[in-house]
Short mmCIF file of C-alpha atoms in Angstrom, two decimals:
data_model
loop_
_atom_site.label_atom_id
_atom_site.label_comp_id
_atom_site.label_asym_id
_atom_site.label_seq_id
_atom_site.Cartn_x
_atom_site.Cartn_y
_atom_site.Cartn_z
CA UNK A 1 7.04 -24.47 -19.73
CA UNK A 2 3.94 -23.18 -21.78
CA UNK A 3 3.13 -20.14 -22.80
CA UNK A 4 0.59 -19.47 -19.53
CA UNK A 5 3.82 -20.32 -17.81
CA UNK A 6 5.88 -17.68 -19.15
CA UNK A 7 3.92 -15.27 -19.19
CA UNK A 8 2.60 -15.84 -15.01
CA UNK A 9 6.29 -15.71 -14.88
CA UNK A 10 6.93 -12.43 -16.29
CA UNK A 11 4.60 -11.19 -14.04
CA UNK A 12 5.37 -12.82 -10.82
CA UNK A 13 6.41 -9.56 -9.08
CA UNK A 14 2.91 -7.96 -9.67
CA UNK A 15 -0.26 -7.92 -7.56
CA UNK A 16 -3.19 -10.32 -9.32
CA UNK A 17 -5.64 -7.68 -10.11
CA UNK A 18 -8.58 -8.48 -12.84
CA UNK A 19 -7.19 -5.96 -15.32
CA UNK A 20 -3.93 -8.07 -14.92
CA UNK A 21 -5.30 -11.36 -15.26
CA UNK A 22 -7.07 -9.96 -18.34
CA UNK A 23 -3.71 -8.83 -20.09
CA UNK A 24 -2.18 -11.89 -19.35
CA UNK A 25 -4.58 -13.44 -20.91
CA UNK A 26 -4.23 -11.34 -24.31
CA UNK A 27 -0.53 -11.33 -24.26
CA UNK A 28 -0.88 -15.52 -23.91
CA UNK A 29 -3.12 -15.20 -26.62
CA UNK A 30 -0.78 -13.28 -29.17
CA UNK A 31 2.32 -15.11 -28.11
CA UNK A 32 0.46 -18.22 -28.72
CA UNK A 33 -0.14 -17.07 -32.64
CA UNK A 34 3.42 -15.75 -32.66
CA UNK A 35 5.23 -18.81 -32.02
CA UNK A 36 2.95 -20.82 -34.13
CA UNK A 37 3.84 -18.35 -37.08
CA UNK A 38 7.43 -18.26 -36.27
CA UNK A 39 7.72 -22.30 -36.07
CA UNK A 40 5.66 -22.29 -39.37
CA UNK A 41 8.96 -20.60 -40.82
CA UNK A 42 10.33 -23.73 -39.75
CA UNK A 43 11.76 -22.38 -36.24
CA UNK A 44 12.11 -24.98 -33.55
CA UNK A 45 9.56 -24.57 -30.45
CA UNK A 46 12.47 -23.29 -27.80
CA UNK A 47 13.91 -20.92 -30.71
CA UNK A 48 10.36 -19.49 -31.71
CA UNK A 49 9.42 -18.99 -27.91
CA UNK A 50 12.35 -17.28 -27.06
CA UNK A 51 12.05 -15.15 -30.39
CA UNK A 52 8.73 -14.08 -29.11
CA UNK A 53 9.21 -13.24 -25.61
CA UNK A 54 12.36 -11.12 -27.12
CA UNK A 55 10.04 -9.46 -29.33
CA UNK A 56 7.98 -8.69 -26.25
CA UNK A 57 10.44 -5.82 -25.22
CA UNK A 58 10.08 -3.83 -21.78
CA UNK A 59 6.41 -4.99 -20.16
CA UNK A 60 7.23 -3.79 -16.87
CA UNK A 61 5.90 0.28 -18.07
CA UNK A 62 2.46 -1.56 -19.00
CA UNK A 63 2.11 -3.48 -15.75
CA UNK A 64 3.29 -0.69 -13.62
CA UNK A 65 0.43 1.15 -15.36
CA UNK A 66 -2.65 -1.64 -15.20
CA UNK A 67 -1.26 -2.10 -11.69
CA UNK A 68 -1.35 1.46 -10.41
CA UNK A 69 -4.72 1.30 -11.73
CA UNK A 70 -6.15 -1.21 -9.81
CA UNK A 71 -4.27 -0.34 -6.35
CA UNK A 72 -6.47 2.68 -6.34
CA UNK A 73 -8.73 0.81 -7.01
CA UNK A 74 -8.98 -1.63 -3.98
CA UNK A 75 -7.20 0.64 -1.96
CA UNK A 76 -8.32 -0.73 1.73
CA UNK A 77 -7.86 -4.52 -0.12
CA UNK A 78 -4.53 -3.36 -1.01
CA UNK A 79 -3.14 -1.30 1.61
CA UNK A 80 -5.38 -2.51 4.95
CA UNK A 81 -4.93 -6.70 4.34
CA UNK A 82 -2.31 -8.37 5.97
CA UNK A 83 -3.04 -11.86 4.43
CA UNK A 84 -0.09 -11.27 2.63
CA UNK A 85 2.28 -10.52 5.26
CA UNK A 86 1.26 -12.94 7.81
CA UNK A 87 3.09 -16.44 7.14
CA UNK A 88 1.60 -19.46 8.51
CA UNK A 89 4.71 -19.86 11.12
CA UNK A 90 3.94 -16.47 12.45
CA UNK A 91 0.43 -16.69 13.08
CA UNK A 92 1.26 -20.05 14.43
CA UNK A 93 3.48 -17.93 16.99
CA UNK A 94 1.09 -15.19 17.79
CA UNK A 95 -1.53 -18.00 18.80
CA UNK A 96 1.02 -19.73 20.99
CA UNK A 97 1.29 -16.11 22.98
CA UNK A 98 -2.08 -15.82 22.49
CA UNK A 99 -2.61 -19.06 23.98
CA UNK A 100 0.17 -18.65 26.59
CA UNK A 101 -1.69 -15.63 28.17
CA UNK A 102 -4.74 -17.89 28.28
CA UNK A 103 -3.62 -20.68 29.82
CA UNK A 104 -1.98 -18.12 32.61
CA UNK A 105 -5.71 -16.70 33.07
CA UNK A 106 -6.86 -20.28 33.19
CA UNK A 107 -4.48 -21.20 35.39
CA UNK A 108 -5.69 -18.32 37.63
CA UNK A 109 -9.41 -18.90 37.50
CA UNK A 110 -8.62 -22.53 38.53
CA UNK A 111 -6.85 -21.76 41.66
CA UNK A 112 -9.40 -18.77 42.69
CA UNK A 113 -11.61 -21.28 42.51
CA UNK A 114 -10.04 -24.57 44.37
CA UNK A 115 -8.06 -21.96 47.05
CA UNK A 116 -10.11 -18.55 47.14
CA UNK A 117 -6.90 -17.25 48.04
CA UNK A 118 -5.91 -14.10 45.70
CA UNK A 119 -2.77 -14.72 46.18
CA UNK A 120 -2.17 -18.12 45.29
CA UNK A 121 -4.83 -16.97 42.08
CA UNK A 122 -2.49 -14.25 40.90
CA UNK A 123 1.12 -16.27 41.71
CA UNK A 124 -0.18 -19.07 39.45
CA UNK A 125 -1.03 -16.95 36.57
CA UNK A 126 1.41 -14.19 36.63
CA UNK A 127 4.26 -15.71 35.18
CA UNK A 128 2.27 -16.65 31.72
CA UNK A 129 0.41 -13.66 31.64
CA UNK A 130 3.66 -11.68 31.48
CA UNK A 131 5.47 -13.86 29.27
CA UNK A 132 3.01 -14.24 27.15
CA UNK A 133 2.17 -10.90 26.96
CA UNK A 134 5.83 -9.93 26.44
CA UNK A 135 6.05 -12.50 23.47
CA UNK A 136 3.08 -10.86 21.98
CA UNK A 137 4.77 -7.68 22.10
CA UNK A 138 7.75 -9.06 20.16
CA UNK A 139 5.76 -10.83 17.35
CA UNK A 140 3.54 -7.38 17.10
CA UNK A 141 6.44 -5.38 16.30
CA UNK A 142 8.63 -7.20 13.92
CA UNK A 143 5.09 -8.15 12.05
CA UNK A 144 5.22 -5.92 8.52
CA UNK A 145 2.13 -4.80 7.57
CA UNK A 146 0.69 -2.99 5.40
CA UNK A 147 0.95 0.01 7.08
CA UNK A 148 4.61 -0.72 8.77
CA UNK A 149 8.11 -2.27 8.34
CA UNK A 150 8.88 -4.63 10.72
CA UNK A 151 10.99 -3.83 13.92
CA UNK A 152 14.45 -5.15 14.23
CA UNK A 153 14.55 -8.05 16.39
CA UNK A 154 16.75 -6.66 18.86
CA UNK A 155 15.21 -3.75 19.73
CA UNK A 156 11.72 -5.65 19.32
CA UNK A 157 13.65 -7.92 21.78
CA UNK A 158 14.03 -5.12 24.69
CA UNK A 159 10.68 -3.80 24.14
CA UNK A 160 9.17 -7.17 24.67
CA UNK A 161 11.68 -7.62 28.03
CA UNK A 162 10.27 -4.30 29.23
CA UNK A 163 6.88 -4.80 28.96
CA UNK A 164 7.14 -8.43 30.45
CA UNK A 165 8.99 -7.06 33.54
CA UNK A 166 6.39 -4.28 33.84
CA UNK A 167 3.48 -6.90 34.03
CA UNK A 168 5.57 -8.86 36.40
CA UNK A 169 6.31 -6.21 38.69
CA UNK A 170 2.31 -5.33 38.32
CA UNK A 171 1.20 -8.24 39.22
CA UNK A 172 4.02 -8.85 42.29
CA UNK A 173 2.25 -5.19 43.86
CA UNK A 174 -1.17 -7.22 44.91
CA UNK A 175 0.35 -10.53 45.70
CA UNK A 176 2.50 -8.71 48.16
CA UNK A 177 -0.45 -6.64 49.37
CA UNK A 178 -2.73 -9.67 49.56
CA UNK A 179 0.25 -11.62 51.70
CA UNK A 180 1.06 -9.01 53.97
CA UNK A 181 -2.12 -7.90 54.83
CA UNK A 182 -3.09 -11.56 55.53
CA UNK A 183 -0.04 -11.61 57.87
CA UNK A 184 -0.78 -11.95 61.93
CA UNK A 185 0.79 -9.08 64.06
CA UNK A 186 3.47 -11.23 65.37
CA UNK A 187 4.98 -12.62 61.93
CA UNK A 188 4.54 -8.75 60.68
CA UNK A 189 7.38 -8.33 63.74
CA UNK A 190 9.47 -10.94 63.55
CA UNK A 191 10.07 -9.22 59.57
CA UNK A 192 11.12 -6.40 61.27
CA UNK A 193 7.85 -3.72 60.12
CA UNK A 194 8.17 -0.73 61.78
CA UNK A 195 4.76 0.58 60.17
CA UNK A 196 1.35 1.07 61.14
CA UNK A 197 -0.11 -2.36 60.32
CA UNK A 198 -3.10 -0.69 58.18
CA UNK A 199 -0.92 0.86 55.78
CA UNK A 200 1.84 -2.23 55.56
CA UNK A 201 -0.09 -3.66 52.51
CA UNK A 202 0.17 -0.69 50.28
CA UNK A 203 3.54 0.47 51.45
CA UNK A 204 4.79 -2.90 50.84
CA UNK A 205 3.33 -3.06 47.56
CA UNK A 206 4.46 -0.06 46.01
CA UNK A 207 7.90 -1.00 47.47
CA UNK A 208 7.81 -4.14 45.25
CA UNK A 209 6.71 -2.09 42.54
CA UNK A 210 10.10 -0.07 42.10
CA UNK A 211 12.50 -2.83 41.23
CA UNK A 212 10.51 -4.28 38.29
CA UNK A 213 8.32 -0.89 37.28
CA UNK A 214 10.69 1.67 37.10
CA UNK A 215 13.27 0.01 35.11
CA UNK A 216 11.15 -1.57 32.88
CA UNK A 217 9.34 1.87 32.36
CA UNK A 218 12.44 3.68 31.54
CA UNK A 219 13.37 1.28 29.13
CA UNK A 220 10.22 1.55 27.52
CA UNK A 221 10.16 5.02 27.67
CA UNK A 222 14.11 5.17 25.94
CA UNK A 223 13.53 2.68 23.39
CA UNK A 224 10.10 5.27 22.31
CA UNK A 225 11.77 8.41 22.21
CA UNK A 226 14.78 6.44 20.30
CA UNK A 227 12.26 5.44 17.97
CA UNK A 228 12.15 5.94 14.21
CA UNK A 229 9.18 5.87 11.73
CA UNK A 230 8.59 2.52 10.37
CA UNK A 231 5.42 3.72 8.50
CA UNK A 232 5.62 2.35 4.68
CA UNK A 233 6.52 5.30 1.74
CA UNK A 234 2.76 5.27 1.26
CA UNK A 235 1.74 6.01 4.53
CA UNK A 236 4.41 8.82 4.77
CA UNK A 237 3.03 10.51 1.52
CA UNK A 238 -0.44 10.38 2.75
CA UNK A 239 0.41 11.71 6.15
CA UNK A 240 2.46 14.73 4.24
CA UNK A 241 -0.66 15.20 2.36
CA UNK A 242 -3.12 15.88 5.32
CA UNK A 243 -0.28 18.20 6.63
CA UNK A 244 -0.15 20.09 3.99
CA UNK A 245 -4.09 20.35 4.04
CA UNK A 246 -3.98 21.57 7.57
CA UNK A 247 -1.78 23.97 6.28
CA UNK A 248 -3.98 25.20 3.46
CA UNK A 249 -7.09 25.11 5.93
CA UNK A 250 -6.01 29.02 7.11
CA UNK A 251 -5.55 31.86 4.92
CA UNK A 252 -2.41 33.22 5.96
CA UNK A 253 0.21 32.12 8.91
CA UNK A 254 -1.02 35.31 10.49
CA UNK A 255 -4.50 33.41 10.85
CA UNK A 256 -3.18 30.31 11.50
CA UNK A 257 -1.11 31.76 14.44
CA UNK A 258 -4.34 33.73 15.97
CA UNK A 259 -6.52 30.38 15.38
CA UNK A 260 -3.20 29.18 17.59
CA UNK A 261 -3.20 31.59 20.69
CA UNK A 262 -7.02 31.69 21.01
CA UNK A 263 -7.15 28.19 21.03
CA UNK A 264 -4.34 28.16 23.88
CA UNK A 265 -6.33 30.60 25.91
CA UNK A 266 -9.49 28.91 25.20
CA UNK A 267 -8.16 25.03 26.90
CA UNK A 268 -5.84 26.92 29.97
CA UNK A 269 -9.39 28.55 30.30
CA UNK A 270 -11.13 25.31 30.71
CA UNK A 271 -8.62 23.53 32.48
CA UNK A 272 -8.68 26.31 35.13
CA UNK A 273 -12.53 26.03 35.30
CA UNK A 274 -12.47 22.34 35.48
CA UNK A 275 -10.17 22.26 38.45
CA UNK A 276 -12.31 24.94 40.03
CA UNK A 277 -15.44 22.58 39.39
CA UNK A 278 -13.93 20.03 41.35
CA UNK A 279 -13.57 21.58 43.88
CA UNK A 280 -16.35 23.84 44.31
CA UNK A 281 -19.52 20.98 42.62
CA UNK A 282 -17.44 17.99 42.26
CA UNK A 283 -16.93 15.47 39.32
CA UNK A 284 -20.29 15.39 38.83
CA UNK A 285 -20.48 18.87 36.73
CA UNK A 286 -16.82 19.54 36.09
CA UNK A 287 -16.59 17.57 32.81
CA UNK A 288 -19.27 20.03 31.55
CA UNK A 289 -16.38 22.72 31.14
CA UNK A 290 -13.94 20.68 29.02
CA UNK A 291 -16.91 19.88 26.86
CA UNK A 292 -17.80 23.44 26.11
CA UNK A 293 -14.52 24.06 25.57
CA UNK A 294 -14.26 21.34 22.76
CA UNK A 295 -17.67 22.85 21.18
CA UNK A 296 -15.78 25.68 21.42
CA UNK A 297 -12.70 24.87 19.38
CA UNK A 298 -15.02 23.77 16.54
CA UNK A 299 -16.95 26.76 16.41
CA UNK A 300 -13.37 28.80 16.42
CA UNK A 301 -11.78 26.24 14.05
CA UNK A 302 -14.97 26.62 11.31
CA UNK A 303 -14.42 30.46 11.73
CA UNK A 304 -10.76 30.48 11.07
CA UNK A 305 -11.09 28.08 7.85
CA UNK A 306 -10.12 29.67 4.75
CA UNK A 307 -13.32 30.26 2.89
CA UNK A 308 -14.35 27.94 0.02
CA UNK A 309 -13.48 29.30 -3.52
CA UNK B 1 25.99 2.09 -46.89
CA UNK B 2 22.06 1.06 -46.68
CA UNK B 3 19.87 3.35 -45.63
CA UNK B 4 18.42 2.23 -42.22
CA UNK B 5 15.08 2.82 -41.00
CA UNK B 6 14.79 5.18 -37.95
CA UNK B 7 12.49 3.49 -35.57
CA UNK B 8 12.34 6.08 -33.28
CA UNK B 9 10.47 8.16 -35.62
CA UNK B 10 8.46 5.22 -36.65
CA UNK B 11 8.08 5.06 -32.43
CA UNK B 12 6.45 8.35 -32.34
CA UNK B 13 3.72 7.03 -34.82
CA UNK B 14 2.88 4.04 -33.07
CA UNK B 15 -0.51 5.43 -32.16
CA UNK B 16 -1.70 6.41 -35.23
CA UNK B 17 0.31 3.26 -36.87
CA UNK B 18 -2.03 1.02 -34.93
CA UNK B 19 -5.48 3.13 -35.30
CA UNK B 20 -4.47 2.89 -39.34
CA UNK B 21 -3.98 -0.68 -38.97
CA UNK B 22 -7.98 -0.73 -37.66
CA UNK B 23 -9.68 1.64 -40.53
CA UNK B 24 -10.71 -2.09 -42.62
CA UNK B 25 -11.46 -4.37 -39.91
CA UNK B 26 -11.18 -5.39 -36.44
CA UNK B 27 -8.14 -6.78 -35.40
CA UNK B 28 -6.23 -8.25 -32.59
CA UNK B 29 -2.69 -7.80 -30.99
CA UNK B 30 -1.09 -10.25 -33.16
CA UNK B 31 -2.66 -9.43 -36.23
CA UNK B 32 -2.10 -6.34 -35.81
CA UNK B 33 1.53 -6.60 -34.65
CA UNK B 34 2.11 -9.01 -37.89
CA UNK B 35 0.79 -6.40 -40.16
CA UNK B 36 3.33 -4.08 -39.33
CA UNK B 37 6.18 -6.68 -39.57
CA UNK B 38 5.24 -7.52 -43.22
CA UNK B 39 4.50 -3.51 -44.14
CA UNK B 40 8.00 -2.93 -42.97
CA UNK B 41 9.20 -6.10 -44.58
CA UNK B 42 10.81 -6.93 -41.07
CA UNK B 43 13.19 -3.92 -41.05
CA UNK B 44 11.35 -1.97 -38.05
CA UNK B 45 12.69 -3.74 -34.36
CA UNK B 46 8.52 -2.68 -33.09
CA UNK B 47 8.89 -4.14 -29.30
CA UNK B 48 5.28 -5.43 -28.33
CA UNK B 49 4.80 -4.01 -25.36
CA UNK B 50 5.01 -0.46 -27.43
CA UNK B 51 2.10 -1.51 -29.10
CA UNK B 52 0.10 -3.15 -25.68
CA UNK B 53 0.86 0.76 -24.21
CA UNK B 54 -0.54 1.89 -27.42
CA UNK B 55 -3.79 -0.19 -27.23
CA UNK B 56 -3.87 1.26 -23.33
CA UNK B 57 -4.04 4.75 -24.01
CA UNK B 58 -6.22 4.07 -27.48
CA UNK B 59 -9.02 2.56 -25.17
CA UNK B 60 -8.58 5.17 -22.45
CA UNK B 61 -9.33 8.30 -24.64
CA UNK B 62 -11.75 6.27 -26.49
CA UNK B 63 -10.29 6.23 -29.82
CA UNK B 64 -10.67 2.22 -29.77
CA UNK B 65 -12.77 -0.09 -27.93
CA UNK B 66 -11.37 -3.92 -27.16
CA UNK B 67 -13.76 -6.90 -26.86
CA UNK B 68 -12.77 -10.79 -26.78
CA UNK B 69 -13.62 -13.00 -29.72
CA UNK B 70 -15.26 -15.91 -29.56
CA UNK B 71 -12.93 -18.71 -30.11
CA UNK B 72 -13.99 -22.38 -29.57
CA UNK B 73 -10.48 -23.92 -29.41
CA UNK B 74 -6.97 -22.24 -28.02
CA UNK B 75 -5.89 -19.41 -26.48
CA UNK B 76 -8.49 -16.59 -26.62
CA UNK B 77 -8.15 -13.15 -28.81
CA UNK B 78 -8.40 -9.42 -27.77
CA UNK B 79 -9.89 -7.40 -30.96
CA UNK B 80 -9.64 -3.98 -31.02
CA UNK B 81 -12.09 -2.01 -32.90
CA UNK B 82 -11.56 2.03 -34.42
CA UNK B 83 -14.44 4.23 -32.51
CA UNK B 84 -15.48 7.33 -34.70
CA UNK B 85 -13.78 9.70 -32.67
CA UNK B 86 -10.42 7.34 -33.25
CA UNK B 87 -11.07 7.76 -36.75
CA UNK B 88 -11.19 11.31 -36.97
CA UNK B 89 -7.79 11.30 -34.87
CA UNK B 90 -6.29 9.26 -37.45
CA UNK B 91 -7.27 11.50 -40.57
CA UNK B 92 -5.96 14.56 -38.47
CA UNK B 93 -2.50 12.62 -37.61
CA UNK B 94 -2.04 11.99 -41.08
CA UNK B 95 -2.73 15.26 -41.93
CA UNK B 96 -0.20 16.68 -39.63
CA UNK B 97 2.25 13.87 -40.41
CA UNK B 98 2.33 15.15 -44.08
CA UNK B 99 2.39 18.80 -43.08
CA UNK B 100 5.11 17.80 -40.84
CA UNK B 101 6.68 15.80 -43.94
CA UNK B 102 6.65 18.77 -46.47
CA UNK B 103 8.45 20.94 -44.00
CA UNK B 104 11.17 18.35 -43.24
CA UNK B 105 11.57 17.52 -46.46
CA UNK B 106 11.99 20.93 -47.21
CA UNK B 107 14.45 21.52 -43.98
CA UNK B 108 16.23 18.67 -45.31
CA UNK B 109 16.63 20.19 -48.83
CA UNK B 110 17.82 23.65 -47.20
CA UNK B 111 20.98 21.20 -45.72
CA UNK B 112 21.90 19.49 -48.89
CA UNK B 113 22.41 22.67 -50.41
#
C-alpha cells in the first residue's frame, strides 16, 4: 500500500468533497516527507509508515469539521441525490415493475385494438398492471433515500399486497360492468338477476368491488395509521425547526389562539357559502367563495404575524 | 525521578506554537511539525492532526493563509504563511503567556513554601 492508499483509507467513511480531496492531498504530502525522514534514521519502510500514521493521532475531529463544511455546502447534492442509495440491482428491479406495468398497458392497447372489446382490453392487462404496480410499491418503500430509512420488508410486503388487490378489484368493477351490460335479457335470467336490466352493470360492479376494495383499503388504511416516521435525523431537525418558527410567527399563545378561532370561523364560513353556491348558481361560481376565503387567511395570517424587530 | 514535560499545557499553545514557527519563513505541515520535534528534542508526544486543526482555525480567522508550492517531482506541499493580523496575535500570546508565567511561577513559589 502507498501512502495515497493509506491515507484514501483513513478516510473511506467520509463524503469526497474538494476541501477533502485537498487535505488528503497535504496530509499525503507530509507523510510522504515523514517516512522518508524516519527511514533516513535507518527505519525500515513498514516500521517508518506505521510510525507516521501513529504520529497522525485522532483525524476523525478534522474531517468531521472539513466535512460539515462542505455538506452545507452542497446541501441539495448532499441531502436530495439518491445516486448513492440506489444499487444497480435495485434500479434493475424498479425497471422490471416499471416495465411489468408497461407491458400490461401494451398488452391492453393490443387487444383494444385486434378485439374492440373493453373487456377483453382490460382482462388482458389487469393482471400486470396490478402486479406491477404492487411491486413498485414494495421497491418504493424499502428504497433509503436521502430523505428516508427504508421500510421493513414485511410490512413493505403488505402494503404492496394491498395496493395490488385494490388495483385488481378496480379494474374487475368495469370488466364486470362491460360483461354484464353486454349480456342478452335471457342469459341476464338464467343468472338469476332480479334487477332492472339498466342498472345491472353498475350494481354488479360495485358488488365486485367489495371483496377486493374494502379489504385491501383497510389494510392500507391500518398499516398508515400504524405507521412510524422513517424521515432521516436531518429531516426531523429541520421539520422541528419550521415548527418552532410557526411558533415564533405570533406574539403570544393568546394571539396564536385568536389567529386560531378566526381562522375556524372564517373556512366553516366558506364552506357554508360554497354549498349554498351550489345550489343556488351552480359549480360554475361556487369555487369563487373558497378562494376568497384563502385570500382571506393570508390577509388574517400577515395581520397576526409578530412584527419584525 | 525526571521531570516530564506536560503536553497538555504545551497542547494549549499549539496555536501560537505553530504561528511562532511561521515569524522567519513560510513553511509547510511537515516542516513545521519537524521543527517542533527537534525544539522539544522529541520529548513532546504532538499528535498531527492537533496541528492540521491548528492550521484550520489559523486560516479561518485569518491569522495564516495556505497556498501549494510548486514542486516538479513527488508528493505536493501545503505552505502556510503568518498574515499581519496573525502576527500581532502571536506577540499578544506571548505576552500573556509570560504574564501568565510570572503569576504561576509565583503561585508555584507560594506552595513550596
Amino acid at each position: 500500500m502507498n501512502i495515497r492508499e493509506h491515507v484514501d483509507a483513513l478516510f473511506a467513511d467520509y463524503k469526497d468533497t474538494a476541501s477533502m480531496r485537498e487535505f488528503k492531498e497535504e496530509l499525503a504530502g507530509n507523510l510522504t516527507d515523514r517516512i522518508a525522514a524516519l527511514r533516513q534514521k535507518g527505519m525500515d519502510e513498514n516500521a517508518a509508515t506505521g510510525k507516521a500514521l501513529a504520529e497522525l493521532g485522532d483525524v476523525s475531529a478534522i474531517a468531521g469539521e472539513l466535512g460539515m463544511k462542505k455538506r452545507q455546502e452542497v446541501f441539495s447534492d448532499m441531502y436530495m441525490g439518491t445516486r448513492k442509495y440506489l444499487t444497480p440491482g435495485r434500479a434493475a428491479l424498479f425497471i422490471l415493475g416499471g416495465a411489468i406495468v408497461c407491458l400490461g398497458l401494451l398488452f391492453a392497447a393490443v387487444t383494444w385494438f385486434a378485439t374492440e372489446l373493453q373487456v377483453a382490453a382490460v382482462a388482458s392487462g389487469m393482471l400486470f398492471v396490478a402486479a406491477g404496480a404492487g411491486f413498485l410499491t414494495f421497491m418504493g418503500l424499502t428504497q433509503e433515500t436521502a430523505t428516508n430509512n427504508p421500510m421493513p420488508r414485511k410490512r413493505a410486503a403488505l402494503y404492496s399486497v394491498s395496493v395490488a388487490v385494490f388495483l385488481t378489484g378496480v379494474f374487475s368493477a368495469p370488466l364486470v360492468y362491460f360483461g354484464t351490460t353486454g349480456a342478452s335479457p335471457a342469459e341476464l335470467a338464467s343468472g338469476g338477476w332480479a334487477l332492472a336490466p339498466e342498472n345491472l352493470g353498475y350494481t354488479a360492479a360495485v358488488t365486485v368491488l367489495v371483496p377486493f376494495v374494502l379489504p385491501a383499503a383497510a389494510l392500507f388504511i391500518y398499516l398508515a395509521l400504524t405507521e412510524k416516521d422513517r424521515a432521516k435525523p436531518w429531516v426531523a431537525a429541520l421539520r422541528e425547526k419550521a415548527a418552532r418558527q410557526e411558533h415564533e410567527r405570533f406574539a403570544n399563545v393568546k394571539e396564536a389562539e385568536r389567529f386560531g378561532l378566526f381562522s375556524g370561523a372564517l373556512w366553516i364560513a366558506a364552506i357554508s357559502l360554497f354549498v349554498l353556491l351550489i345550489i343556488t348558481v351552480g359549480f360554475k361560481f361556487s369555487w369563487l367563495a373558497l378562494a376568497a376565503a384563502l385570500a382571506g387567511q393570508m390577509l388574517m395570517l400577515a395581520a397576526f404575524s409578530k412584527d419584525g424587530e | 525521578m525526571e521531570p516530564q514535560l506536560s503536553s497538555d499545557l504545551l497542547r494549549g499553545h499549539t496555536d501560537t506554537i505553530v504561528l511562532g514557527a511561521l515569524l522567519d519563513k513560510d513553511r509547510y505541515g511537515f516542516e513545521i511539525y519537524n521543527r517542533i520535534l527537534e525544539r522539544t528534542r522529541e520529548r513532546y508526544e504532538l499528535k498531527e492532526a492537533t496541528l492540521y486543526s491548528a492550521y484550520k482555525r489559523l486560516e479561518k480567522d485569518g491569522l495564516v493563509m495556505s497556498y501549494w508550492g510548486d514542486e516538479t517531482q513527488g508528493a505536493r506541499r501545503k505552505y502556510y504563511r503568518i498574515t499581519e493580523k496573525g502576527r500581532e496575535q502571536y506577540r499578544q500570546n506571548k505576552r500573556d503567556w509570560e504574564f501568565t508565567q510570572k503569576i504561576l511561577n509565583h503561585l508555584l513559589e507560594e506552595e513550596a513554601l
